Amino acid sequence: GSLVLAGERAFLGLNMSRNTDDFASGAQTLCERPEQVEATRPNDGRVDRQGRFVFGMYNNYHRAGASAGENNAGLYRLNEKLEIESLLDYKYRVSNCICFPQEGDVMYFCDTPTRKVYAFDYPKEAGGKLSNRRLVWTVPANLPGGPDGAQVDADGYLWIALSGAG
C-alpha cells in the first residue's frame, strides 16, 4: 500500500511494507504544502468520500495573545491531480473536527479556540467551496477543553473529543 504524509514543507508519498525492519521506503514529494510560513503547519485532516485529503492548518502562535494569535490558517483539499484547493473564504486559528457523514455531502469543522463546531455543505465537485455554514455545538463555558478530533458514526451521530478536558 501507500501512505501520504503532511509534512512541515510538503506532502510526501511513501510505499508501505509489511517488513517491520523497513516499514516505509521510497519517499517522494507529491506537492508543496500551502502557507509556506513559519507561523502555520498542517494539523487535522480526513479523507473525504471521494478519496481526496481535506486538511486544515494550525497557527503555531495562537496561544501567544491577540496579535500573534491572529486568524491566519486555511482549510484545503488535496485533489486527485495532487493540486491544493482552498475550501474556505476566510481564515481561522486551529483546524480540528474535520469529518464527514456517510453521504459525504456535509463536512464538520471547528476552529478550536472558538469552541464552536460547524457543519457546512460540502462540494463534491473539484474546485468548489464550503457553503451554508451552520453552528452545530458550542462547548459550554463550564466544560474544560476544546473540540479536537471528531468522527461521524454509521448512524450519523457526531462524536467529538475534547482536548484538555481532563
C-alpha positions as a Python dict, from the first residue, in 0.01 Angstrom:
ca = {
    (1, 'G'): (0, 0, 0),
    (2, 'S'): (86, 367, 12),
    (3, 'L'): (94, 637, 275),
    (4, 'V'): (62, 1014, 232),
    (5, 'L'): (221, 1236, 498),
    (6, 'A'): (150, 1606, 551),
    (7, 'G'): (491, 1739, 648),
    (8, 'E'): (621, 2079, 750),
    (9, 'R'): (704, 2174, 389),
    (10, 'A'): (541, 1920, 158),
    (11, 'F'): (312, 1622, 118),
    (12, 'L'): (514, 1304, 88),
    (13, 'G'): (416, 971, -61),
    (14, 'L'): (566, 652, 85),
    (15, 'N'): (546, 290, -24),
    (16, 'M'): (440, 70, 267),
    (17, 'S'): (596, -265, 351),
    (18, 'R'): (492, -546, 585),
    (19, 'N'): (859, -582, 674),
    (20, 'T'): (888, -430, 1022),
    (21, 'D'): (1259, -357, 965),
    (22, 'D'): (1171, -139, 664),
    (23, 'F'): (817, -11, 727),
    (24, 'A'): (823, 252, 453),
    (25, 'S'): (1059, 346, 174),
    (26, 'G'): (1081, 544, -144),
    (27, 'A'): (962, 879, -7),
    (28, 'Q'): (877, 1124, -284),
    (29, 'T'): (742, 1477, -274),
    (30, 'L'): (385, 1485, -408),
    (31, 'C'): (336, 1862, -379),
    (32, 'E'): (438, 2157, -167),
    (33, 'R'): (204, 2242, 117),
    (34, 'P'): (18, 2574, 126),
    (35, 'E'): (112, 2859, 359),
    (36, 'Q'): (489, 2821, 343),
    (37, 'V'): (539, 3037, 652),
    (38, 'E'): (675, 2960, 997),
    (39, 'A'): (352, 3070, 1166),
    (40, 'T'): (141, 2774, 1044),
    (41, 'R'): (164, 2397, 998),
    (42, 'P'): (-71, 2115, 891),
    (43, 'N'): (-286, 1995, 1181),
    (44, 'D'): (-606, 1799, 1128),
    (45, 'G'): (-712, 1606, 820),
    (46, 'R'): (-951, 1346, 685),
    (47, 'V'): (-1011, 1174, 353),
    (48, 'D'): (-1348, 1269, 200),
    (49, 'R'): (-1587, 1015, 45),
    (50, 'Q'): (-1431, 1078, -299),
    (51, 'G'): (-1083, 985, -171),
    (52, 'R'): (-936, 1338, -153),
    (53, 'F'): (-744, 1458, 151),
    (54, 'V'): (-905, 1753, 333),
    (55, 'F'): (-677, 1922, 584),
    (56, 'G'): (-653, 2232, 793),
    (57, 'M'): (-365, 2440, 918),
    (58, 'Y'): (-267, 2543, 1271),
    (59, 'N'): (-144, 2883, 1390),
    (60, 'N'): (168, 2790, 1590),
    (61, 'Y'): (130, 3108, 1797),
    (62, 'H'): (-244, 3101, 1866),
    (63, 'R'): (-186, 3099, 2244),
    (64, 'A'): (54, 3396, 2241),
    (65, 'G'): (-208, 3671, 2264),
    (66, 'A'): (-432, 3873, 2039),
    (67, 'S'): (-172, 3997, 1789),
    (68, 'A'): (18, 3669, 1749),
    (69, 'G'): (-299, 3462, 1769),
    (70, 'E'): (-447, 3600, 1451),
    (71, 'N'): (-669, 3409, 1211),
    (72, 'N'): (-408, 3309, 953),
    (73, 'A'): (-469, 2938, 888),
    (74, 'G'): (-660, 2794, 592),
    (75, 'L'): (-862, 2484, 508),
    (76, 'Y'): (-763, 2292, 195),
    (77, 'R'): (-822, 1981, -15),
    (78, 'L'): (-556, 1780, -199),
    (79, 'N'): (-735, 1667, -514),
    (80, 'E'): (-674, 1366, -739),
    (81, 'K'): (-434, 1573, -955),
    (82, 'L'): (-226, 1650, -642),
    (83, 'E'): (-336, 2013, -657),
    (84, 'I'): (-428, 2212, -348),
    (85, 'E'): (-778, 2364, -342),
    (86, 'S'): (-883, 2624, -83),
    (87, 'L'): (-1220, 2536, 72),
    (88, 'L'): (-1297, 2842, 288),
    (89, 'D'): (-1314, 3210, 203),
    (90, 'Y'): (-1187, 3310, 549),
    (91, 'K'): (-901, 3216, 785),
    (92, 'Y'): (-906, 3080, 1140),
    (93, 'R'): (-652, 2969, 1407),
    (94, 'V'): (-665, 2594, 1481),
    (95, 'S'): (-823, 2336, 1249),
    (96, 'N'): (-995, 2039, 1410),
    (97, 'C'): (-1301, 1810, 1393),
    (98, 'I'): (-1286, 1758, 1014),
    (99, 'C'): (-1518, 1466, 935),
    (100, 'F'): (-1794, 1356, 701),
    (101, 'P'): (-2117, 1159, 736),
    (102, 'Q'): (-2165, 856, 511),
    (103, 'E'): (-2335, 1057, 234),
    (104, 'G'): (-2032, 1287, 209),
    (105, 'D'): (-2233, 1600, 134),
    (106, 'V'): (-2167, 1764, 473),
    (107, 'M'): (-1837, 1844, 642),
    (108, 'Y'): (-1791, 1919, 1013),
    (109, 'F'): (-1516, 2158, 1122),
    (110, 'C'): (-1412, 2370, 1418),
    (111, 'D'): (-1162, 2641, 1500),
    (112, 'T'): (-1072, 2505, 1844),
    (113, 'P'): (-1007, 2838, 2025),
    (114, 'T'): (-1364, 2949, 1943),
    (115, 'R'): (-1502, 2625, 2098),
    (116, 'K'): (-1764, 2613, 1820),
    (117, 'V'): (-1830, 2320, 1584),
    (118, 'Y'): (-1989, 2394, 1247),
    (119, 'A'): (-2145, 2193, 966),
    (120, 'F'): (-2101, 2303, 604),
    (121, 'D'): (-2246, 2185, 277),
    (122, 'Y'): (-1950, 2005, 121),
    (123, 'P'): (-1870, 2044, -251),
    (124, 'K'): (-1816, 1705, -407),
    (125, 'E'): (-1706, 1862, -736),
    (126, 'A'): (-1350, 1983, -787),
    (127, 'G'): (-1286, 2349, -715),
    (128, 'G'): (-1599, 2401, -505),
    (129, 'K'): (-1605, 2586, -172),
    (130, 'L'): (-1775, 2504, 155),
    (131, 'S'): (-2110, 2680, 190),
    (132, 'N'): (-2410, 2719, 420),
    (133, 'R'): (-2216, 2733, 750),
    (134, 'R'): (-2433, 2647, 1050),
    (135, 'L'): (-2346, 2615, 1417),
    (136, 'V'): (-2380, 2258, 1547),
    (137, 'W'): (-2246, 2292, 1902),
    (138, 'T'): (-2067, 2535, 2132),
    (139, 'V'): (-1864, 2387, 2417),
    (140, 'P'): (-2031, 2515, 2737),
    (141, 'A'): (-1822, 2765, 2935),
    (142, 'N'): (-1816, 2539, 3241),
    (143, 'L'): (-1671, 2245, 3043),
    (144, 'P'): (-1289, 2244, 3018),
    (145, 'G'): (-1102, 2170, 2699),
    (146, 'G'): (-1164, 2239, 2334),
    (147, 'P'): (-1300, 2041, 2038),
    (148, 'D'): (-1028, 1829, 1881),
    (149, 'G'): (-1080, 1511, 1679),
    (150, 'A'): (-1424, 1406, 1557),
    (151, 'Q'): (-1595, 1132, 1363),
    (152, 'V'): (-1945, 1054, 1237),
    (153, 'D'): (-2063, 702, 1318),
    (154, 'A'): (-2268, 467, 1097),
    (155, 'D'): (-2593, 605, 1241),
    (156, 'G'): (-2498, 964, 1156),
    (157, 'Y'): (-2410, 1075, 1510),
    (158, 'L'): (-2121, 1319, 1554),
    (159, 'W'): (-1863, 1222, 1816),
    (160, 'I'): (-1619, 1491, 1935),
    (161, 'A'): (-1307, 1452, 2150),
    (162, 'L'): (-1226, 1739, 2387),
    (163, 'S'): (-855, 1807, 2427),
    (164, 'G'): (-757, 1936, 2772),
    (165, 'A'): (-1083, 1829, 2936),
    (166, 'G'): (-907, 1619, 3198),
}
